[in-house]
Amino acid sequence: MSELPLIDPFARAISYLRVSVTDRCDFRCAYCMTEHMTFLPKAELLTLEELDRLCSNFIALGVEKLRITGGEPLVRKGIMTFFDSMSRHLQSGALQELTLTTNGSQLRKYAKDLAACGVKRINVSLDTLDDKKFAEITRWGRLGQVLDGIEAAKEAGLQVKINAVALKGFNEDELFTLTAWCAAANHDLTFIEVMPMGDMGEAQRIDQYWPLKDLRARLATRYSLEDLPDRTGGPARYVRLAETGQRVGFITPLTHNFCESCNRVRLTCTGELYMCLGQEDMADLRAPLRASPDNAALRQAIRRAIARKPKGHDFDYTRQVVKGQMTRHMSHTGG
Ligand code: SAM
């Protein structure tokens, strides 16, 4: 790296970029999207070349971990050319990890190619192992296709971590089934506390809120939980289950206990950079990107944005004060 790394005003180095490459998805998970979504016009989206240029500039400024997300990243047309192109940064050693979060529906098609691009680990979102419940929560998804995709990923040598949104009254009864299934298949498992998005309706939303501290307490009725010191710079905490040896994570996206170690920023598919998951402030990087082929102005815009990264989240889930705004920016930044 020839330039000074990105350091925010609170002395945190920015080493993790999460990039949404599309707002589109082949599922319509009830807690995430409305059934009849209006997607962005194509001209608004960054092209794959523009995404490449933006990511490459972040990498030149010290980003070492790139997570590709969406929408569903694997439904973006031509997405493998983007992964292929990003793999040059793994080969040069500038990038330590190239990874993605996916719903798994396209993995049978792409797992081998992803592995060939240097992807080693992926996150697959899966909230239930029940066919009917899967169809209900994703509206458009088929469980069999996702399980087959996970199989394909394993065959290709990818390590699969399962992300499950904790939904009271929906997958509460599957806590132990999901955990045992992951243990048997050697998948790490992370539970995500549900955030106020999607179109569940207010009553159902509150009904479905299952605090992870309650989930964790229930898990502890069957397993011995050992806290792990593992830190990723994000809002996840991990335990090991002594009986199975598996790692289980808890992501409470809206708690702000871990902001002091935050190393990440998020880029939307339209080039908006969000410096904090819990705050609305963002910087438009598409304008400087399109204004000139010269990267100097772009890097200056990135640095100016990072200089505005706030110290931490400032909202309270229980009051749901920012529901409307959250819906907009979260669904474009990959959850
Ligand atoms: N399509 C990809 C997938 O399914 O993983 C990537 C995008 S998706 C928005 C990323 C993650 O956000 C998924 O694990 C999803 O379950 C989670 N997510 C979406 N809406 C959420 C919500 N309201 N609360 C908590 N997690 C949510």
Tab-separated table of C-alpha atoms and ligand atoms in Angstrom:
chain	number	residue	atom	x	y	z
A	1	MET	CA	0.000	0.000	0.000
A	2	SER	CA	1.592	3.242	-1.072
A	3	GLU	CA	-0.942	5.561	0.565
A	4	LEU	CA	-1.764	6.196	4.187
A	5	PRO	CA	-4.416	3.753	5.384
A	6	LEU	CA	-7.952	4.811	6.161
A	7	ILE	CA	-8.165	5.761	9.826
A	8	ASP	CA	-11.303	7.339	11.225
A	9	PRO	CA	-11.434	10.121	13.830
A	10	PHE	CA	-11.580	7.537	16.632
A	11	ALA	CA	-8.342	5.863	15.506
A	12	ARG	CA	-10.134	2.852	14.013
A	13	ALA	CA	-8.537	1.478	10.863
A	14	ILE	CA	-11.079	0.682	8.161
A	15	SER	CA	-10.165	-2.756	6.884
A	16	TYR	CA	-13.553	-4.279	6.043
A	17	LEU	CA	-15.817	-3.239	3.191
A	18	ARG	CA	-19.209	-4.758	2.690
A	19	VAL	CA	-20.497	-4.197	-0.822
A	20	SER	CA	-24.016	-4.674	-2.090
A	21	VAL	CA	-23.797	-5.443	-5.806
A	22	THR	CA	-27.531	-5.444	-6.476
A	23	ASP	CA	-30.812	-4.541	-4.803
A	24	ARG	CA	-32.536	-7.473	-6.529
A	25	CYS	CA	-33.209	-10.850	-5.018
A	26	ASP	CA	-34.875	-14.064	-6.094
A	27	PHE	CA	-36.438	-14.411	-2.629
A	28	ARG	CA	-38.797	-12.059	-0.807
A	29	CYS	CA	-38.047	-12.805	2.841
A	30	ALA	CA	-40.893	-11.318	4.830
A	31	TYR	CA	-38.642	-9.541	7.345
A	32	CYS	CA	-36.497	-8.031	4.587
A	33	MET	CA	-38.569	-7.058	1.554
A	34	THR	CA	-42.118	-6.404	0.522
A	35	GLU	CA	-43.541	-8.952	-1.901
A	36	HIS	CA	-43.863	-6.467	-4.738
A	37	MET	CA	-40.622	-4.594	-4.689
A	38	THR	CA	-39.800	-1.707	-6.981
A	39	PHE	CA	-36.168	-2.070	-7.899
A	40	LEU	CA	-33.778	0.646	-8.918
A	41	PRO	CA	-33.437	1.652	-12.564
A	42	LYS	CA	-30.296	0.231	-14.133
A	43	ALA	CA	-28.625	3.615	-14.669
A	44	GLU	CA	-28.625	4.152	-10.911
A	45	LEU	CA	-26.611	1.005	-10.305
A	46	LEU	CA	-22.869	0.954	-10.428
A	47	THR	CA	-21.647	-1.133	-13.332
A	48	LEU	CA	-19.419	-4.083	-12.562
A	49	GLU	CA	-16.475	-2.025	-13.809
A	50	GLU	CA	-17.395	0.826	-11.484
A	51	LEU	CA	-17.729	-1.597	-8.565
A	52	ASP	CA	-14.312	-2.971	-9.430
A	53	ARG	CA	-12.786	0.484	-9.505
A	54	LEU	CA	-14.359	1.485	-6.205
A	55	CYS	CA	-13.384	-1.729	-4.424
A	56	SER	CA	-9.866	-1.578	-5.832
A	57	ASN	CA	-9.463	1.939	-4.476
A	58	PHE	CA	-10.651	0.858	-1.041
A	59	ILE	CA	-8.159	-2.003	-1.177
A	60	ALA	CA	-5.400	0.409	-2.148
A	61	LEU	CA	-6.365	2.374	0.971
A	62	GLY	CA	-6.080	-0.605	3.278
A	63	VAL	CA	-9.283	-2.636	3.045
A	64	GLU	CA	-8.285	-6.273	3.550
A	65	LYS	CA	-11.628	-7.966	3.698
A	66	LEU	CA	-14.336	-7.642	1.097
A	67	ARG	CA	-17.781	-9.115	1.644
A	68	ILE	CA	-20.103	-9.159	-1.356
A	69	THR	CA	-23.799	-9.019	-0.627
A	70	GLY	CA	-27.090	-7.731	-2.017
A	71	GLY	CA	-30.013	-8.189	-2.610
A	72	GLU	CA	-28.814	-11.542	-3.723
A	73	PRO	CA	-25.289	-11.077	-5.078
A	74	LEU	CA	-25.379	-14.193	-7.247
A	75	VAL	CA	-28.367	-12.978	-9.281
A	76	ARG	CA	-26.435	-9.963	-10.566
A	77	LYS	CA	-25.751	-10.554	-14.241
A	78	GLY	CA	-22.072	-11.205	-14.933
A	79	ILE	CA	-21.196	-11.297	-11.227
A	80	MET	CA	-18.546	-13.963	-11.728
A	81	THR	CA	-16.490	-11.599	-13.867
A	82	PHE	CA	-16.460	-9.281	-10.858
A	83	PHE	CA	-15.312	-12.045	-8.492
A	84	ASP	CA	-12.744	-13.136	-11.024
A	85	SER	CA	-11.437	-9.617	-11.321
A	86	MET	CA	-11.298	-9.130	-7.513
A	87	SER	CA	-9.238	-12.291	-7.180
A	88	ARG	CA	-6.222	-10.356	-8.499
A	89	HIS	CA	-6.117	-8.549	-5.152
A	90	LEU	CA	-5.978	-11.872	-3.313
A	91	GLN	CA	-3.137	-12.963	-5.549
A	92	SER	CA	-1.219	-9.746	-4.925
A	93	GLY	CA	-1.704	-10.193	-1.175
A	94	ALA	CA	-3.433	-6.813	-0.781
A	95	LEU	CA	-6.717	-8.502	0.021
A	96	GLN	CA	-6.829	-11.125	2.783
A	97	GLU	CA	-10.337	-12.340	2.221
A	98	LEU	CA	-12.959	-12.250	-0.503
A	99	THR	CA	-16.270	-13.588	0.663
A	100	LEU	CA	-20.009	-13.328	0.211
A	101	THR	CA	-23.340	-13.593	1.936
A	102	THR	CA	-25.894	-15.440	-0.141
A	103	ASN	CA	-29.283	-17.081	0.107
A	104	GLY	CA	-27.694	-20.146	-1.487
A	105	SER	CA	-30.109	-20.512	-4.393
A	106	GLN	CA	-27.432	-20.119	-7.069
A	107	LEU	CA	-24.618	-22.022	-5.398
A	108	ARG	CA	-25.012	-25.185	-7.462
A	109	LYS	CA	-24.275	-22.998	-10.475
A	110	TYR	CA	-21.450	-20.892	-9.035
A	111	ALA	CA	-19.737	-22.652	-6.109
A	112	LYS	CA	-16.864	-24.057	-8.162
A	113	ASP	CA	-16.215	-20.732	-9.883
A	114	LEU	CA	-16.256	-18.924	-6.548
A	115	ALA	CA	-13.694	-21.349	-5.152
A	116	ALA	CA	-11.570	-20.855	-8.283
A	117	CYS	CA	-11.631	-17.097	-7.591
A	118	GLY	CA	-10.116	-17.655	-4.152
A	119	VAL	CA	-13.295	-17.520	-2.078
A	120	LYS	CA	-12.785	-19.824	0.910
A	121	ARG	CA	-15.691	-19.198	3.206
A	122	ILE	CA	-19.253	-18.104	2.550
A	123	ASN	CA	-22.250	-17.209	4.654
A	124	VAL	CA	-25.536	-18.793	3.667
A	125	SER	CA	-28.735	-17.393	5.118
A	126	LEU	CA	-31.097	-20.129	6.224
A	127	ASP	CA	-33.751	-19.639	8.867
A	128	THR	CA	-35.534	-22.975	8.846
A	129	LEU	CA	-35.072	-26.589	7.767
A	130	ASP	CA	-38.775	-27.061	7.218
A	131	ASP	CA	-39.918	-26.983	3.566
A	132	LYS	CA	-43.212	-25.295	4.227
A	133	LYS	CA	-41.866	-22.723	6.634
A	134	PHE	CA	-39.028	-21.969	4.226
A	135	ALA	CA	-41.523	-21.291	1.420
A	136	GLU	CA	-43.568	-19.138	3.797
A	137	ILE	CA	-40.750	-16.929	5.075
A	138	THR	CA	-38.900	-16.525	1.755
A	139	ARG	CA	-42.184	-16.349	-0.199
A	140	TRP	CA	-40.416	-17.405	-3.429
A	141	GLY	CA	-37.702	-19.800	-2.250
A	142	ARG	CA	-37.392	-23.573	-2.266
A	143	LEU	CA	-35.509	-25.218	0.557
A	144	GLY	CA	-34.293	-28.144	-1.587
A	145	GLN	CA	-32.491	-25.787	-3.947
A	146	VAL	CA	-30.687	-24.075	-1.089
A	147	LEU	CA	-29.670	-27.335	0.582
A	148	ASP	CA	-28.367	-28.555	-2.758
A	149	GLY	CA	-26.472	-25.282	-3.148
A	150	ILE	CA	-24.872	-25.774	0.258
A	151	GLU	CA	-23.873	-29.286	-0.795
A	152	ALA	CA	-22.302	-27.878	-3.967
A	153	ALA	CA	-20.389	-25.333	-1.901
A	154	LYS	CA	-18.981	-28.075	0.303
A	155	GLU	CA	-18.048	-30.172	-2.712
A	156	ALA	CA	-16.166	-27.159	-4.059
A	157	GLY	CA	-14.242	-26.918	-0.781
A	158	LEU	CA	-15.960	-23.808	0.541
A	159	GLN	CA	-16.513	-23.497	4.258
A	160	VAL	CA	-20.158	-22.657	4.909
A	161	LYS	CA	-21.428	-20.635	7.837
A	162	ILE	CA	-25.173	-20.565	8.343
A	163	ASN	CA	-26.873	-17.299	9.313
A	164	ALA	CA	-30.333	-17.639	10.799
A	165	VAL	CA	-32.575	-14.740	11.739
A	166	ALA	CA	-34.130	-15.486	15.124
A	167	LEU	CA	-37.892	-15.190	14.811
A	168	LYS	CA	-40.095	-15.854	17.765
A	169	GLY	CA	-42.951	-18.202	16.952
A	170	PHE	CA	-41.313	-19.071	13.642
A	171	ASN	CA	-38.021	-20.854	14.164
A	172	GLU	CA	-37.999	-20.861	17.938
A	173	ASP	CA	-38.933	-24.542	17.888
A	174	GLU	CA	-36.030	-25.270	15.533
A	175	LEU	CA	-33.283	-23.928	17.770
A	176	PHE	CA	-31.959	-27.368	18.636
A	177	THR	CA	-32.699	-28.936	15.227
A	178	LEU	CA	-30.796	-26.185	13.422
A	179	THR	CA	-27.939	-26.366	15.894
A	180	ALA	CA	-27.652	-30.145	15.610
A	181	TRP	CA	-27.907	-30.025	11.816
A	182	CYS	CA	-25.065	-27.491	11.674
A	183	ALA	CA	-22.964	-29.561	14.087
A	184	ALA	CA	-23.436	-32.689	11.969
A	185	ALA	CA	-22.590	-30.864	8.740
A	186	ASN	CA	-19.703	-28.945	10.283
A	187	HIS	CA	-21.172	-25.505	9.705
A	188	ASP	CA	-20.624	-22.647	12.079
A	189	LEU	CA	-23.949	-21.098	12.956
A	190	THR	CA	-24.810	-17.502	13.701
A	191	PHE	CA	-28.107	-16.162	14.908
A	192	ILE	CA	-29.138	-12.655	13.916
A	193	GLU	CA	-31.534	-10.581	15.951
A	194	VAL	CA	-34.330	-9.355	13.719
A	195	MET	CA	-34.280	-5.702	12.760
A	196	PRO	CA	-37.336	-3.584	11.972
A	197	MET	CA	-37.587	-3.908	8.175
A	198	GLY	CA	-39.605	-5.780	5.570
A	199	ASP	CA	-43.381	-5.738	5.563
A	200	MET	CA	-44.493	-7.922	8.398
A	201	GLY	CA	-46.905	-5.416	9.847
A	202	GLU	CA	-46.192	-3.822	13.154
A	203	ALA	CA	-47.994	-6.334	15.359
A	204	GLN	CA	-46.269	-9.323	13.795
A	205	ARG	CA	-42.924	-7.546	13.871
A	206	ILE	CA	-43.067	-7.075	17.604
A	207	ASP	CA	-44.409	-10.605	17.995
A	208	GLN	CA	-41.465	-11.985	16.090
A	209	TYR	CA	-38.775	-10.164	18.022
A	210	TRP	CA	-36.792	-12.850	19.810
A	211	PRO	CA	-33.995	-11.243	21.810
A	212	LEU	CA	-30.797	-13.212	21.410
A	213	LYS	CA	-30.208	-13.170	25.136
A	214	ASP	CA	-33.349	-15.329	25.456
A	215	LEU	CA	-32.236	-17.569	22.585
A	216	ARG	CA	-28.850	-17.945	24.206
A	217	ALA	CA	-30.406	-18.815	27.558
A	218	ARG	CA	-32.459	-21.521	25.899
A	219	LEU	CA	-29.408	-22.911	24.112
A	220	ALA	CA	-27.711	-23.099	27.490
A	221	THR	CA	-30.410	-25.442	28.781
A	222	ARG	CA	-29.001	-28.146	26.497
A	223	TYR	CA	-25.394	-27.191	25.797
A	224	SER	CA	-22.485	-25.826	27.804
A	225	LEU	CA	-21.600	-22.468	26.279
A	226	GLU	CA	-18.010	-21.289	26.483
A	227	ASP	CA	-17.489	-17.649	25.579
A	228	LEU	CA	-14.900	-17.221	22.864
A	229	PRO	CA	-12.638	-14.208	22.576
A	230	ASP	CA	-13.059	-14.191	18.749
A	231	ARG	CA	-13.670	-10.683	17.460
A	232	THR	CA	-14.358	-9.710	13.896
A	233	GLY	CA	-14.713	-5.975	14.437
A	234	GLY	CA	-18.456	-6.386	13.930
A	235	PRO	CA	-21.446	-6.854	16.192
A	236	ALA	CA	-21.026	-10.628	16.571
A	237	ARG	CA	-20.092	-12.540	19.684
A	238	TYR	CA	-19.216	-16.231	19.706
A	239	VAL	CA	-19.440	-19.221	21.983
A	240	ARG	CA	-18.294	-22.811	21.631
A	241	LEU	CA	-20.710	-25.599	22.487
A	242	ALA	CA	-18.672	-27.982	24.613
A	243	GLU	CA	-20.750	-31.033	23.621
A	244	THR	CA	-20.337	-30.645	19.847
A	245	GLY	CA	-17.297	-28.382	19.570
A	246	GLN	CA	-19.159	-26.116	17.144
A	247	ARG	CA	-18.966	-22.340	17.123
A	248	VAL	CA	-22.191	-20.411	17.509
A	249	GLY	CA	-22.405	-16.673	16.951
A	250	PHE	CA	-24.874	-14.031	18.016
A	251	ILE	CA	-25.324	-10.888	15.979
A	252	THR	CA	-27.255	-8.128	17.616
A	253	PRO	CA	-26.959	-5.551	14.854
A	254	LEU	CA	-28.602	-2.759	16.726
A	255	THR	CA	-26.752	-2.909	19.978
A	256	HIS	CA	-23.912	-0.469	20.110
A	257	ASN	CA	-21.646	-2.177	22.582
A	258	PHE	CA	-18.937	-2.963	20.099
A	259	CYS	CA	-18.608	0.236	18.137
A	260	GLU	CA	-15.202	0.934	19.639
A	261	SER	CA	-13.751	-1.890	17.541
A	262	CYS	CA	-15.769	-1.153	14.393
A	263	ASN	CA	-13.560	-1.601	11.343
A	264	ARG	CA	-16.211	-1.591	8.654
A	265	VAL	CA	-18.163	0.487	6.198
A	266	ARG	CA	-20.858	-0.446	3.705
A	267	LEU	CA	-21.286	0.467	0.084
A	268	THR	CA	-24.640	0.253	-1.669
A	269	CYS	CA	-25.115	-0.816	-5.263
A	270	THR	CA	-25.653	2.841	-6.161
A	271	GLY	CA	-22.366	3.946	-4.669
A	272	GLU	CA	-23.568	5.328	-1.354
A	273	LEU	CA	-21.126	4.736	1.458
A	274	TYR	CA	-22.640	4.222	4.909
A	275	MET	CA	-20.095	4.760	7.601
A	276	CYS	CA	-22.257	3.217	10.349
A	277	LEU	CA	-25.030	0.623	10.217
A	278	GLY	CA	-27.047	2.516	12.758
A	279	GLN	CA	-26.832	5.996	11.325
A	280	GLU	CA	-28.225	7.654	8.265
A	281	ASP	CA	-25.198	9.664	7.274
A	282	MET	CA	-23.789	8.556	3.953
A	283	ALA	CA	-21.457	9.801	1.279
A	284	ASP	CA	-22.172	9.596	-2.425
A	285	LEU	CA	-19.166	8.032	-4.125
A	286	ARG	CA	-20.866	7.551	-7.479
A	287	ALA	CA	-20.586	11.231	-8.394
A	288	PRO	CA	-16.787	11.448	-7.965
A	289	LEU	CA	-16.461	8.002	-9.532
A	290	ARG	CA	-18.321	9.075	-12.657
A	291	ALA	CA	-16.939	12.605	-12.734
A	292	SER	CA	-13.416	11.585	-13.627
A	293	PRO	CA	-11.329	8.522	-14.439
A	294	ASP	CA	-8.706	9.922	-12.078
A	295	ASN	CA	-8.667	8.073	-8.771
A	296	ALA	CA	-7.229	10.962	-6.756
A	297	ALA	CA	-10.584	12.742	-6.407
A	298	LEU	CA	-12.310	9.472	-5.604
A	299	ARG	CA	-9.833	8.643	-2.855
A	300	GLN	CA	-10.257	12.109	-1.448
A	301	ALA	CA	-14.022	11.557	-1.339
A	302	ILE	CA	-13.478	8.230	0.446
A	303	ARG	CA	-11.179	9.869	2.985
A	304	ARG	CA	-13.650	12.689	3.583
A	305	ALA	CA	-16.382	10.117	4.198
A	306	ILE	CA	-14.283	8.108	6.644
A	307	ALA	CA	-13.501	11.321	8.496
A	308	ARG	CA	-17.257	11.477	9.238
A	309	LYS	CA	-17.522	7.941	10.628
A	310	PRO	CA	-19.417	8.352	13.899
A	311	LYS	CA	-18.295	6.943	17.200
A	312	GLY	CA	-21.254	4.567	17.426
A	313	HIS	CA	-24.898	3.756	16.880
A	314	ASP	CA	-27.374	6.093	18.431
A	315	PHE	CA	-30.743	4.465	18.205
A	316	ASP	CA	-32.787	2.163	20.310
A	317	TYR	CA	-34.469	-0.816	18.698
A	318	THR	CA	-37.125	-1.071	21.362
A	319	ARG	CA	-38.434	2.372	20.448
A	320	GLN	CA	-38.069	1.674	16.698
A	321	VAL	CA	-37.412	5.341	16.139
A	322	VAL	CA	-35.798	5.042	12.757
A	323	LYS	CA	-37.915	2.338	11.198
A	324	GLY	CA	-38.749	4.067	7.930
A	325	GLN	CA	-35.239	5.285	7.241
A	326	MET	CA	-33.683	2.002	8.262
A	327	THR	CA	-35.807	0.118	5.787
A	328	ARG	CA	-34.428	2.142	2.950
A	329	HIS	CA	-30.764	1.988	3.687
A	330	MET	CA	-30.555	-1.487	5.164
A	331	SER	CA	-32.244	-3.170	2.245
A	332	HIS	CA	-29.711	-1.579	-0.045
A	333	THR	CA	-26.701	-2.423	2.040
A	334	GLY	CA	-27.210	-6.107	2.506
A	335	GLY	CA	-28.806	-6.487	5.905
B	1	SAM	N1	-29.389	-12.357	-0.263
B	1	SAM	C1	-28.277	-12.558	0.605
B	1	SAM	C2	-28.663	-13.470	1.750
B	1	SAM	O1	-29.786	-13.963	1.777
B	1	SAM	O2	-27.824	-13.703	2.616
B	1	SAM	C3	-27.589	-11.303	1.098
B	1	SAM	C4	-28.436	-10.151	1.513
B	1	SAM	S1	-29.403	-10.429	2.952
B	1	SAM	C5	-30.215	-8.863	3.129
B	1	SAM	C6	-28.173	-10.446	4.228
B	1	SAM	C7	-28.624	-10.949	5.569
B	1	SAM	O3	-29.474	-10.013	6.169
B	1	SAM	C8	-29.365	-12.268	5.545
B	1	SAM	O4	-28.774	-13.154	6.454
B	1	SAM	C9	-30.738	-11.888	6.008
B	1	SAM	O5	-31.363	-12.920	6.708
B	1	SAM	C10	-30.437	-10.711	6.897
B	1	SAM	N2	-31.597	-9.859	7.109
B	1	SAM	C11	-32.438	-9.353	6.209
B	1	SAM	N3	-33.415	-8.660	6.801
B	1	SAM	C12	-33.172	-8.707	8.128
B	1	SAM	C13	-33.828	-8.183	9.273
B	1	SAM	N4	-34.943	-7.482	9.170
B	1	SAM	N5	-33.288	-8.432	10.471
B	1	SAM	C14	-32.166	-9.164	10.588
B	1	SAM	N6	-31.508	-9.687	9.551
B	1	SAM	C15	-32.008	-9.466	8.335
